[in-house]
Protein backbone atom coordinates (compact mmCIF):
# COMPACT_ATOMS: atom_id res chain seq x y z
CA UNK A 1 0.00 0.00 0.00
CA UNK A 2 1.10 3.52 -0.71
CA UNK A 3 0.95 5.12 2.68
CA UNK A 4 3.48 5.49 5.40
CA UNK A 5 3.08 2.69 7.93
CA UNK A 6 6.30 3.54 9.71
CA UNK A 7 5.71 7.10 10.77
CA UNK A 8 1.98 7.39 11.25
CA UNK A 9 0.33 6.23 14.45
CA UNK A 10 -1.50 2.95 13.93
CA UNK A 11 -4.64 4.44 15.47
CA UNK A 12 -5.58 7.99 16.34
CA UNK A 13 -8.94 8.65 17.91
CA UNK A 14 -10.09 12.15 18.79
CA UNK A 15 -13.24 13.28 20.55
CA UNK A 16 -14.97 10.00 19.86
CA UNK A 17 -18.62 9.74 20.85
CA UNK A 18 -21.04 6.89 20.19
CA UNK A 19 -24.71 7.18 20.96
CA UNK A 20 -26.87 4.23 19.91
CA UNK A 21 -30.26 4.84 18.29
CA UNK A 22 -32.05 4.00 21.54
CA UNK A 23 -30.19 6.87 23.21
CA UNK A 24 -27.52 4.87 25.09
CA UNK A 25 -24.34 6.88 25.27
CA UNK A 26 -21.79 4.06 25.01
CA UNK A 27 -18.66 6.16 24.31
CA UNK A 28 -18.67 9.60 25.88
CA UNK A 29 -15.58 11.35 24.65
CA UNK A 30 -12.51 9.38 23.95
CA UNK A 31 -9.04 10.44 22.82
CA UNK A 32 -6.59 7.67 22.19
CA UNK A 33 -3.44 7.22 20.13
CA UNK A 34 -1.71 3.91 19.55
CA UNK A 35 1.78 3.91 18.11
CA UNK A 36 2.95 1.28 15.70
CA UNK A 37 4.15 -1.85 17.50
CA UNK A 38 2.24 -1.23 20.72
CA UNK A 39 0.09 -3.99 22.23
CA UNK A 40 -2.79 -2.40 24.08
CA UNK A 41 -5.14 -4.25 26.42
CA UNK A 42 -8.54 -2.65 26.92
CA UNK A 43 -9.99 -3.53 30.33
CA UNK A 44 -13.39 -2.65 31.69
CA UNK A 45 -16.47 -4.10 33.35
CA UNK A 46 -19.36 -5.43 31.27
CA UNK A 47 -21.12 -2.55 29.55
CA UNK A 48 -18.09 -0.23 29.87
CA UNK A 49 -18.01 0.33 26.10
CA UNK A 50 -15.13 -1.90 25.01
CA UNK A 51 -16.94 -3.64 22.16
CA UNK A 52 -18.52 -0.40 20.98
CA UNK A 53 -15.07 1.21 20.89
CA UNK A 54 -13.44 -1.69 19.04
CA UNK A 55 -16.28 -1.97 16.50
CA UNK A 56 -15.80 1.66 15.62
CA UNK A 57 -12.07 1.07 15.10
CA UNK A 58 -12.86 -1.83 12.79
CA UNK A 59 -15.25 0.43 10.79
CA UNK A 60 -18.26 -1.80 11.60
CA UNK A 61 -19.93 1.01 13.57
CA UNK A 62 -19.91 4.67 12.58
CA UNK A 63 -18.99 7.18 15.27
CA UNK A 64 -21.72 9.63 16.30
CA UNK A 65 -19.02 12.29 16.32
CA UNK A 66 -15.26 12.54 16.50
CA UNK A 67 -12.63 11.06 14.22
CA UNK A 68 -10.78 7.76 13.87
CA UNK A 69 -7.66 7.42 11.77
CA UNK A 70 -6.09 4.07 11.01
CA UNK A 71 -2.53 4.57 9.70
CA UNK A 72 -3.70 8.03 8.69
CA UNK A 73 -6.78 6.75 6.85
CA UNK A 74 -10.16 8.09 7.89
CA UNK A 75 -12.11 5.10 9.24
CA UNK A 76 -15.38 6.49 7.89
CA UNK A 77 -14.48 8.06 4.55
CA UNK A 78 -11.77 5.52 3.68
CA UNK A 79 -13.27 2.56 5.52
CA UNK A 80 -12.44 0.04 2.79
CA UNK A 81 -8.73 0.90 2.69
CA UNK A 82 -8.54 1.17 6.46
CA UNK A 83 -10.13 -2.25 6.81
CA UNK A 84 -7.47 -3.81 4.58
CA UNK A 85 -4.79 -2.93 7.15
CA UNK A 86 -6.60 -4.78 9.93
CA UNK A 87 -7.11 -8.29 11.11
CA UNK A 88 -10.28 -8.46 13.14
CA UNK A 89 -11.97 -11.22 15.12
CA UNK A 90 -15.39 -11.24 13.44
CA UNK A 91 -18.60 -11.39 15.46
CA UNK A 92 -19.82 -14.98 15.79
CA UNK A 93 -22.73 -14.03 13.54
CA UNK A 94 -20.28 -13.14 10.75
CA UNK A 95 -19.00 -16.68 10.49
CA UNK A 96 -20.03 -18.89 7.60
CA UNK A 97 -21.27 -22.09 9.21
CA UNK A 98 -21.21 -24.22 6.07
CA UNK A 99 -17.60 -23.55 5.10
CA UNK A 100 -14.93 -25.86 6.46
CA UNK A 101 -12.37 -24.42 8.87
CA UNK A 102 -9.76 -24.37 6.11
CA UNK A 103 -12.09 -22.86 3.50
CA UNK A 104 -13.00 -20.13 5.94
CA UNK A 105 -9.39 -19.22 6.60
CA UNK A 106 -8.59 -19.35 2.88
CA UNK A 107 -11.51 -17.07 2.05
CA UNK A 108 -10.34 -14.49 4.58
CA UNK A 109 -6.78 -14.85 3.29
CA UNK A 110 -7.98 -14.08 -0.26
CA UNK A 111 -9.93 -11.07 1.05
CA UNK A 112 -6.65 -9.85 2.57
CA UNK A 113 -5.06 -10.03 -0.86
CA UNK A 114 -3.24 -13.38 -0.72
CA UNK A 115 -3.05 -15.46 -3.88
CA UNK A 116 -4.63 -18.90 -3.92
CA UNK A 117 -1.52 -20.88 -3.04
CA UNK A 118 -0.42 -18.37 -0.40
CA UNK A 119 -3.88 -18.42 1.20
CA UNK A 120 -3.78 -22.22 1.32
CA UNK A 121 -0.30 -22.26 2.86
CA UNK A 122 -1.20 -19.58 5.43
CA UNK A 123 -4.40 -21.47 6.35
CA UNK A 124 -2.54 -24.71 6.90
CA UNK A 125 0.09 -22.97 8.98
CA UNK A 126 -2.56 -21.32 11.17
CA UNK A 127 -4.60 -24.51 11.58
CA UNK A 128 -1.43 -26.19 12.82
CA UNK A 129 -0.51 -23.33 15.15
CA UNK A 130 -4.05 -23.15 16.55
CA UNK A 131 -4.06 -26.92 17.11
CA UNK A 132 -6.96 -27.31 14.71
CA UNK A 133 -5.36 -29.51 12.08
CA UNK A 134 -7.81 -32.33 12.75
CA UNK A 135 -10.69 -29.90 12.24
CA UNK A 136 -9.48 -28.55 8.87
CA UNK A 137 -12.17 -30.34 6.86
CA UNK A 138 -15.01 -29.95 9.33
CA UNK A 139 -17.64 -27.29 8.71
CA UNK A 140 -17.43 -24.38 11.10
CA UNK A 141 -21.02 -24.96 12.25
CA UNK A 142 -20.06 -28.35 13.70
CA UNK A 143 -17.11 -27.11 15.76
CA UNK A 144 -17.18 -26.62 19.52
CA UNK A 145 -17.36 -23.13 21.03
CA UNK A 146 -13.66 -23.13 21.86
CA UNK A 147 -12.68 -24.34 18.40
CA UNK A 148 -14.79 -21.65 16.75
CA UNK A 149 -13.21 -19.03 18.96
CA UNK A 150 -9.78 -20.15 17.79
CA UNK A 151 -10.95 -19.97 14.17
CA UNK A 152 -12.04 -16.36 14.78
CA UNK A 153 -8.52 -15.57 15.97
CA UNK A 154 -7.12 -17.31 12.89
CA UNK A 155 -9.37 -15.20 10.65
CA UNK A 156 -7.88 -12.07 12.24
CA UNK A 157 -4.29 -13.29 11.87
CA UNK A 158 -4.37 -14.57 8.30
CA UNK A 159 -2.41 -12.46 5.84
CA UNK A 160 -0.33 -10.95 8.68
CA UNK A 161 -2.07 -7.55 8.71
CA UNK A 162 -0.14 -4.71 10.41
CA UNK A 163 -2.95 -4.06 12.90
CA UNK A 164 -4.89 -6.63 14.92
CA UNK A 165 -8.12 -5.71 16.69
CA UNK A 166 -9.28 -8.56 18.88
CA UNK A 167 -12.45 -8.44 20.94
CA UNK A 168 -12.04 -10.88 23.82
CA UNK A 169 -9.86 -13.28 21.82
CA UNK A 170 -9.73 -15.98 24.49
CA UNK A 171 -13.10 -15.80 26.25
CA UNK A 172 -14.48 -19.30 26.64
CA UNK A 173 -11.14 -21.02 25.99
CA UNK A 174 -9.63 -23.51 28.39
CA UNK A 175 -6.19 -22.58 29.80
CA UNK A 176 -4.30 -24.70 27.27
CA UNK A 177 -6.05 -23.19 24.23
CA UNK A 178 -5.65 -19.74 25.76
CA UNK A 179 -1.89 -20.24 25.86
CA UNK A 180 -1.93 -21.41 22.23
CA UNK A 181 -3.69 -18.19 21.21
CA UNK A 182 -1.37 -16.09 23.38
CA UNK A 183 1.65 -17.61 21.65
CA UNK A 184 0.26 -16.61 18.25
CA UNK A 185 -0.55 -13.08 19.34
CA UNK A 186 2.90 -12.77 20.91
CA UNK A 187 4.48 -13.94 17.68
CA UNK A 188 2.59 -11.22 15.80
CA UNK A 189 3.70 -8.59 18.33
CA UNK A 190 7.27 -9.84 17.94
CA UNK A 191 7.17 -9.06 14.22
CA UNK A 192 6.03 -5.47 14.82
CA UNK A 193 2.28 -5.93 14.53
CA UNK A 194 0.19 -3.41 16.46
CA UNK A 195 -2.41 -5.12 18.61
CA UNK A 196 -5.45 -3.74 20.41
CA UNK A 197 -7.48 -6.27 22.36
CA UNK A 198 -10.19 -6.33 24.99
CA UNK A 199 -10.19 -8.90 27.73
CA UNK A 200 -11.73 -9.88 31.04
CA UNK A 201 -8.63 -11.78 32.01
CA UNK A 202 -6.15 -9.69 33.91
CA UNK A 203 -3.50 -12.33 33.37
CA UNK A 204 -3.99 -11.92 29.62
CA UNK A 205 -3.53 -8.16 29.86
CA UNK A 206 -0.37 -8.62 31.94
CA UNK A 207 1.01 -11.26 29.61
CA UNK A 208 0.35 -9.75 26.21
CA UNK A 209 0.26 -5.99 26.46
CA UNK A 210 2.82 -3.22 26.55
CA UNK A 211 0.11 -0.82 27.60
CA UNK A 212 -3.19 -1.12 29.45
CA UNK A 213 -6.24 1.12 29.09
CA UNK A 214 -9.11 1.11 31.58
CA UNK A 215 -12.52 2.05 30.16
CA UNK A 216 -15.42 2.80 32.46
CA UNK A 217 -18.78 4.27 31.53
CA UNK A 218 -17.60 5.01 27.98
CA UNK A 219 -14.57 6.96 29.14
CA UNK A 220 -10.87 6.24 29.25
CA UNK A 221 -10.07 6.47 32.95
CA UNK A 222 -6.43 5.38 32.94
CA UNK A 223 -3.84 4.38 30.37
CA UNK A 224 -0.22 3.33 30.67
CA UNK A 225 2.20 0.48 31.20
CA UNK A 226 1.47 -1.82 34.14
CA UNK A 227 4.41 -0.27 35.99
CA UNK A 228 3.14 3.25 35.35
CA UNK A 229 -0.38 2.36 36.48
CA UNK A 230 0.96 0.64 39.56
CA UNK A 231 3.03 3.71 40.38
CA UNK A 232 -0.18 5.74 40.69
CA UNK A 233 -1.15 3.78 43.80
CA UNK A 234 0.24 4.99 47.11
CA UNK A 235 0.31 1.44 48.41
CA UNK A 236 2.44 -0.74 46.20
CA UNK A 237 2.80 -3.91 48.25
CA UNK A 238 0.21 -6.52 49.08
CA UNK A 239 0.61 -8.87 52.00
CA UNK A 240 -1.65 -11.88 52.33
CA UNK A 241 -1.40 -14.01 55.42
CA UNK A 242 -3.40 -16.25 57.69
CA UNK A 243 -4.62 -14.71 60.91
CA UNK A 244 -4.69 -17.01 63.90
CA UNK A 245 -3.76 -20.64 64.14
CA UNK A 246 -5.66 -23.88 64.41
CA UNK A 247 -7.58 -25.60 61.64
CA UNK A 248 -9.38 -22.48 60.30
CA UNK A 249 -7.08 -19.46 60.20
CA UNK A 250 -8.67 -16.36 58.64
CA UNK A 251 -7.12 -15.23 55.36
CA UNK A 252 -6.18 -11.54 55.61
CA UNK A 253 -4.84 -8.94 53.18
CA UNK A 254 -3.04 -5.68 53.98
CA UNK A 255 -1.52 -3.07 51.69
CA UNK A 256 1.68 -1.12 52.36
CA UNK A 257 3.48 1.84 50.87
CA UNK A 258 6.91 0.32 51.33
CA UNK A 259 8.43 -3.11 51.42
CA UNK A 260 10.07 -2.22 54.73
CA UNK A 261 6.69 -1.25 56.18
CA UNK A 262 5.29 -4.65 55.25
CA UNK A 263 8.30 -6.43 56.77
CA UNK A 264 7.91 -4.48 59.97
CA UNK A 265 4.26 -5.55 60.17
CA UNK A 266 5.23 -9.19 59.61
CA UNK A 267 7.90 -8.97 62.32
CA UNK A 268 5.70 -7.16 64.84
CA UNK A 269 2.92 -9.68 64.51
CA UNK A 270 5.24 -12.66 64.17
CA UNK A 271 3.46 -13.80 61.04
CA UNK A 272 4.93 -17.11 59.96
CA UNK A 273 3.23 -17.84 56.66
CA UNK A 274 2.57 -15.06 54.20
CA UNK A 275 2.90 -13.85 50.63
CA UNK A 276 4.34 -10.41 50.00
CA UNK A 277 4.28 -9.06 46.45
CA UNK A 278 3.77 -5.88 44.45
CA UNK A 279 0.08 -5.12 43.94
CA UNK A 280 -1.58 -7.02 41.13
CA UNK A 281 -3.26 -5.53 38.09
CA UNK A 282 -6.56 -6.44 39.75
CA UNK A 283 -5.66 -4.28 42.77
CA UNK A 284 -4.62 -1.45 40.45
CA UNK A 285 -7.84 -1.70 38.46
CA UNK A 286 -9.99 -1.73 41.57
CA UNK A 287 -8.14 1.17 43.11
CA UNK A 288 -8.40 3.38 40.00
CA UNK A 289 -11.81 2.40 38.62
CA UNK A 290 -13.50 1.64 41.93
CA UNK A 291 -15.28 -1.46 40.68
CA UNK A 292 -14.38 -5.05 39.97
CA UNK A 293 -13.64 -6.24 36.47
CA UNK A 294 -16.51 -8.76 36.51
CA UNK A 295 -16.56 -12.36 37.31
CA UNK A 296 -14.62 -14.89 35.33
CA UNK A 297 -16.81 -16.64 32.86
CA UNK A 298 -17.08 -20.40 32.96
CA UNK A 299 -15.34 -22.37 30.22
CA UNK A 300 -17.65 -23.06 27.34
CA UNK A 301 -16.32 -26.47 26.52
CA UNK A 302 -13.23 -28.66 26.14
P1 LIG B 1 -18.53 -3.88 26.80
O1 LIG B 1 -17.99 -4.44 25.54
O2 LIG B 1 -17.51 -3.12 27.60
O3 LIG B 1 -19.25 -4.90 27.63
P2 LIG B 1 -20.49 -2.55 25.10
O4 LIG B 1 -19.71 -1.69 24.16
O5 LIG B 1 -21.00 -3.84 24.59
O6 LIG B 1 -19.62 -2.75 26.44
O7 LIG B 1 -21.72 -1.72 25.65
C1 LIG B 1 -21.62 -0.38 26.10
C2 LIG B 1 -23.01 0.15 26.38
O8 LIG B 1 -23.74 0.27 25.15
C3 LIG B 1 -23.86 -0.75 27.27
O9 LIG B 1 -24.66 0.09 28.06
C4 LIG B 1 -24.68 -1.53 26.27
O10 LIG B 1 -25.90 -1.94 26.86
C5 LIG B 1 -24.91 -0.52 25.18
N1 LIG B 1 -25.07 -1.13 23.84
C6 LIG B 1 -24.23 -2.01 23.21
N2 LIG B 1 -24.67 -2.31 21.98
C7 LIG B 1 -25.83 -1.62 21.81
C8 LIG B 1 -26.77 -1.51 20.74
N3 LIG B 1 -26.61 -2.17 19.59
N4 LIG B 1 -27.84 -0.70 20.92
C9 LIG B 1 -28.00 -0.02 22.08
N5 LIG B 1 -27.16 -0.08 23.12
C10 LIG B 1 -26.08 -0.86 23.00
GROMACS .gro file of N, CA and C in nm, residues 2-84:
model
  249
    2UNK      N    1   0.027   0.236  -0.040
    2UNK     CA    2   0.110   0.352  -0.071
    2UNK      C    3   0.119   0.452   0.043
    3UNK      N    4   0.079   0.414   0.163
    3UNK     CA    5   0.095   0.512   0.268
    3UNK      C    6   0.199   0.468   0.369
    4UNK      N    7   0.230   0.560   0.458
    4UNK     CA    8   0.348   0.549   0.540
    4UNK      C    9   0.319   0.477   0.672
    5UNK      N   10   0.334   0.344   0.671
    5UNK     CA   11   0.308   0.269   0.793
    5UNK      C   12   0.402   0.308   0.905
    6UNK      N   13   0.527   0.340   0.868
    6UNK     CA   14   0.630   0.354   0.971
    6UNK      C   15   0.609   0.475   1.060
    7UNK      N   16   0.570   0.586   1.001
    7UNK     CA   17   0.571   0.710   1.077
    7UNK      C   18   0.436   0.758   1.126
    8UNK      N   19   0.329   0.699   1.077
    8UNK     CA   20   0.198   0.739   1.125
    8UNK      C   21   0.160   0.654   1.246
    9UNK      N   22   0.083   0.711   1.340
    9UNK     CA   23   0.033   0.623   1.445
    9UNK      C   24  -0.058   0.517   1.384
   10UNK      N   25  -0.062   0.401   1.444
   10UNK     CA   26  -0.150   0.295   1.393
   10UNK      C   27  -0.296   0.341   1.407
   11UNK      N   28  -0.326   0.400   1.521
   11UNK     CA   29  -0.464   0.444   1.547
   11UNK      C   30  -0.460   0.581   1.613
   12UNK      N   31  -0.542   0.671   1.564
   12UNK     CA   32  -0.558   0.799   1.634
   12UNK      C   33  -0.706   0.833   1.643
   13UNK      N   34  -0.753   0.840   1.765
   13UNK     CA   35  -0.894   0.865   1.791
   13UNK      C   36  -0.905   0.999   1.862
   14UNK      N   37  -0.991   1.086   1.810
   14UNK     CA   38  -1.009   1.215   1.879
   14UNK      C   39  -1.157   1.242   1.900
   15UNK      N   40  -1.188   1.283   2.021
   15UNK     CA   41  -1.324   1.328   2.055
   15UNK      C   42  -1.432   1.228   2.018
   16UNK      N   43  -1.403   1.102   2.033
   16UNK     CA   44  -1.497   1.000   1.986
   16UNK      C   45  -1.620   0.990   2.077
   17UNK      N   46  -1.735   0.990   2.013
   17UNK     CA   47  -1.862   0.974   2.085
   17UNK      C   48  -1.946   0.872   2.009
   18UNK      N   49  -2.009   0.780   2.083
   18UNK     CA   50  -2.104   0.689   2.019
   18UNK      C   51  -2.233   0.684   2.100
   19UNK      N   52  -2.339   0.729   2.036
   19UNK     CA   53  -2.471   0.718   2.096
   19UNK      C   54  -2.552   0.624   2.008
   20UNK      N   55  -2.604   0.516   2.068
   20UNK     CA   56  -2.687   0.423   1.991
   20UNK      C   57  -2.824   0.486   1.965
   21UNK      N   58  -2.895   0.429   1.869
   21UNK     CA   59  -3.026   0.484   1.829
   21UNK      C   60  -3.123   0.492   1.945
   22UNK      N   61  -3.112   0.398   2.039
   22UNK     CA   62  -3.205   0.400   2.154
   22UNK      C   63  -3.164   0.504   2.259
   23UNK      N   64  -3.058   0.579   2.230
   23UNK     CA   65  -3.019   0.687   2.321
   23UNK      C   66  -2.903   0.652   2.413
   24UNK      N   67  -2.864   0.524   2.421
   24UNK     CA   68  -2.752   0.487   2.509
   24UNK      C   69  -2.623   0.553   2.463
   25UNK      N   70  -2.562   0.624   2.557
   25UNK     CA   71  -2.434   0.688   2.527
   25UNK      C   72  -2.324   0.590   2.567
   26UNK      N   73  -2.272   0.515   2.470
   26UNK     CA   74  -2.179   0.406   2.501
   26UNK      C   75  -2.035   0.454   2.507
   27UNK      N   76  -1.999   0.553   2.425
   27UNK     CA   77  -1.866   0.616   2.431
   27UNK      C   78  -1.888   0.765   2.447
   28UNK      N   79  -1.831   0.821   2.554
   28UNK     CA   80  -1.867   0.960   2.588
   28UNK      C   81  -1.778   1.063   2.523
   29UNK      N   82  -1.650   1.040   2.526
   29UNK     CA   83  -1.558   1.135   2.465
   29UNK      C   84  -1.421   1.074   2.485
   30UNK      N   85  -1.371   1.018   2.380
   30UNK     CA   86  -1.251   0.938   2.395
   30UNK      C   87  -1.141   0.987   2.302
   31UNK      N   88  -1.024   1.010   2.360
   31UNK     CA   89  -0.904   1.044   2.282
   31UNK      C   90  -0.802   0.935   2.308
   32UNK      N   91  -0.743   0.885   2.200
   32UNK     CA   92  -0.659   0.767   2.219
   32UNK      C   93  -0.567   0.752   2.097
   33UNK      N   94  -0.437   0.744   2.123
   33UNK     CA   95  -0.344   0.722   2.013
   33UNK      C   96  -0.262   0.597   2.041
   34UNK      N   97  -0.251   0.513   1.941
   34UNK     CA   98  -0.171   0.391   1.955
   34UNK      C   99  -0.059   0.396   1.852
   35UNK      N  100   0.064   0.389   1.902
   35UNK     CA  101   0.178   0.391   1.811
   35UNK      C  102   0.200   0.253   1.750
   36UNK      N  103   0.266   0.254   1.636
   36UNK     CA  104   0.295   0.128   1.570
   36UNK      C  105   0.378   0.038   1.662
   37UNK      N  106   0.340  -0.088   1.670
   37UNK     CA  107   0.415  -0.185   1.750
   37UNK      C  108   0.367  -0.198   1.893
   38UNK      N  109   0.276  -0.110   1.935
   38UNK     CA  110   0.224  -0.123   2.072
   38UNK      C  111   0.125  -0.239   2.078
   39UNK      N  112   0.111  -0.296   2.198
   39UNK     CA  113   0.009  -0.399   2.223
   39UNK      C  114  -0.074  -0.349   2.340
   40UNK      N  115  -0.196  -0.308   2.310
   40UNK     CA  116  -0.279  -0.240   2.408
   40UNK      C  117  -0.392  -0.330   2.455
   41UNK      N  118  -0.402  -0.350   2.585
   41UNK     CA  119  -0.514  -0.425   2.642
   41UNK      C  120  -0.620  -0.325   2.689
   42UNK      N  121  -0.744  -0.349   2.649
   42UNK     CA  122  -0.854  -0.265   2.692
   42UNK      C  123  -0.930  -0.342   2.801
   43UNK      N  124  -0.931  -0.287   2.920
   43UNK     CA  125  -0.999  -0.353   3.033
   43UNK      C  126  -1.117  -0.269   3.078
   44UNK      N  127  -1.223  -0.337   3.117
   44UNK     CA  128  -1.339  -0.265   3.169
   44UNK      C  129  -1.448  -0.364   3.205
   45UNK      N  130  -1.537  -0.323   3.294
   45UNK     CA  131  -1.647  -0.410   3.335
   45UNK      C  132  -1.742  -0.432   3.216
   46UNK      N  133  -1.834  -0.524   3.230
   46UNK     CA  134  -1.936  -0.543   3.127
   46UNK      C  135  -2.013  -0.414   3.109
   47UNK      N  136  -2.035  -0.377   2.983
   47UNK     CA  137  -2.112  -0.255   2.955
   47UNK      C  138  -2.028  -0.129   2.958
   48UNK      N  139  -1.897  -0.141   2.978
   48UNK     CA  140  -1.809  -0.023   2.987
   48UNK      C  141  -1.794   0.048   2.852
   49UNK      N  142  -1.813  -0.027   2.743
   49UNK     CA  143  -1.801   0.033   2.610
   49UNK      C  144  -1.688  -0.024   2.526
   50UNK      N  145  -1.629  -0.133   2.571
   50UNK     CA  146  -1.513  -0.190   2.501
   50UNK      C  147  -1.549  -0.234   2.359
   51UNK      N  148  -1.656  -0.312   2.348
   51UNK     CA  149  -1.694  -0.364   2.216
   51UNK      C  150  -1.735  -0.250   2.124
   52UNK      N  151  -1.810  -0.155   2.178
   52UNK     CA  152  -1.852  -0.040   2.098
   52UNK      C  153  -1.728   0.032   2.044
   53UNK      N  154  -1.631   0.053   2.130
   53UNK     CA  155  -1.507   0.121   2.089
   53UNK      C  156  -1.436   0.041   1.979
   54UNK      N  157  -1.418  -0.088   2.002
   54UNK     CA  158  -1.344  -0.169   1.904
   54UNK      C  159  -1.419  -0.177   1.771
   55UNK      N  160  -1.551  -0.186   1.775
   55UNK     CA  161  -1.628  -0.197   1.650
   55UNK      C  162  -1.627  -0.067   1.570
   56UNK      N  163  -1.599   0.042   1.637
   56UNK     CA  164  -1.580   0.166   1.562
   56UNK      C  165  -1.441   0.167   1.497
   57UNK      N  166  -1.342   0.115   1.569
   57UNK     CA  167  -1.207   0.107   1.510
   57UNK      C  168  -1.209   0.019   1.385
   58UNK      N  169  -1.286  -0.089   1.392
   58UNK     CA  170  -1.286  -0.183   1.279
   58UNK      C  171  -1.378  -0.137   1.165
   59UNK      N  172  -1.437  -0.019   1.179
   59UNK     CA  173  -1.525   0.043   1.079
   59UNK      C  174  -1.665  -0.021   1.073
   60UNK      N  175  -1.693  -0.118   1.162
   60UNK     CA  176  -1.826  -0.180   1.160
   60UNK      C  177  -1.934  -0.083   1.208
   61UNK      N  178  -1.898   0.003   1.303
   61UNK     CA  179  -1.993   0.101   1.357
   61UNK      C  180  -1.941   0.240   1.323
   62UNK      N  181  -2.032   0.328   1.285
   62UNK     CA  182  -1.991   0.467   1.258
   62UNK      C  183  -1.996   0.549   1.387
   63UNK      N  184  -1.894   0.631   1.409
   63UNK     CA  185  -1.899   0.718   1.527
   63UNK      C  186  -2.016   0.816   1.515
   64UNK      N  187  -2.072   0.856   1.629
   64UNK     CA  188  -2.172   0.963   1.630
   64UNK      C  189  -2.103   1.095   1.602
   65UNK      N  190  -1.987   1.115   1.666
   65UNK     CA  191  -1.902   1.229   1.632
   65UNK      C  192  -1.759   1.195   1.670
   66UNK      N  193  -1.667   1.281   1.626
   66UNK     CA  194  -1.526   1.254   1.650
   66UNK      C  195  -1.463   1.185   1.530
   67UNK      N  196  -1.332   1.165   1.537
   67UNK     CA  197  -1.263   1.106   1.422
   67UNK      C  198  -1.180   0.985   1.465
   68UNK      N  199  -1.164   0.894   1.369
   68UNK     CA  200  -1.078   0.776   1.387
   68UNK      C  201  -0.989   0.767   1.264
   69UNK      N  202  -0.859   0.765   1.287
   69UNK     CA  203  -0.766   0.742   1.177
   69UNK      C  204  -0.691   0.612   1.201
   70UNK      N  205  -0.683   0.532   1.096
   70UNK     CA  206  -0.609   0.407   1.101
   70UNK      C  207  -0.492   0.423   1.004
   71UNK      N  208  -0.371   0.426   1.053
   71UNK     CA  209  -0.253   0.457   0.970
   71UNK      C  210  -0.281   0.580   0.883
   72UNK      N  211  -0.343   0.678   0.941
   72UNK     CA  212  -0.370   0.803   0.869
   72UNK      C  213  -0.494   0.800   0.781
   73UNK      N  214  -0.558   0.685   0.769
   73UNK     CA  215  -0.678   0.675   0.685
   73UNK      C  216  -0.802   0.702   0.770
   74UNK      N  217  -0.893   0.779   0.718
   74UNK     CA  218  -1.016   0.809   0.789
   74UNK      C  219  -1.105   0.683   0.789
   75UNK      N  220  -1.139   0.638   0.911
   75UNK     CA  221  -1.211   0.510   0.924
   75UNK      C  222  -1.354   0.518   0.872
   76UNK      N  223  -1.404   0.637   0.847
   76UNK     CA  224  -1.538   0.649   0.789
   76UNK      C  225  -1.528   0.670   0.638
   77UNK      N  226  -1.452   0.773   0.598
   77UNK     CA  227  -1.448   0.806   0.455
   77UNK      C  228  -1.364   0.706   0.375
   78UNK      N  229  -1.263   0.648   0.438
   78UNK     CA  230  -1.177   0.552   0.368
   78UNK      C  231  -1.185   0.415   0.436
   79UNK      N  232  -1.307   0.378   0.473
   79UNK     CA  233  -1.327   0.256   0.552
   79UNK      C  234  -1.270   0.132   0.483
   80UNK      N  235  -1.289   0.123   0.353
   80UNK     CA  236  -1.244   0.004   0.279
   80UNK      C  237  -1.093  -0.012   0.288
   81UNK      N  238  -1.020   0.096   0.263
   81UNK     CA  239  -0.873   0.090   0.269
   81UNK      C  240  -0.826   0.067   0.412
   82UNK      N  241  -0.892   0.134   0.506
   82UNK     CA  242  -0.854   0.117   0.646
   82UNK      C  243  -0.871  -0.029   0.687
   83UNK      N  244  -0.980  -0.086   0.644
   83UNK     CA  245  -1.013  -0.225   0.681
   83UNK      C  246  -0.907  -0.324   0.631
   84UNK      N  247  -0.849  -0.292   0.515
   84UNK     CA  248  -0.747  -0.381   0.458
   84UNK      C  249  -0.621  -0.389   0.544
   0.00000   0.00000   0.00000
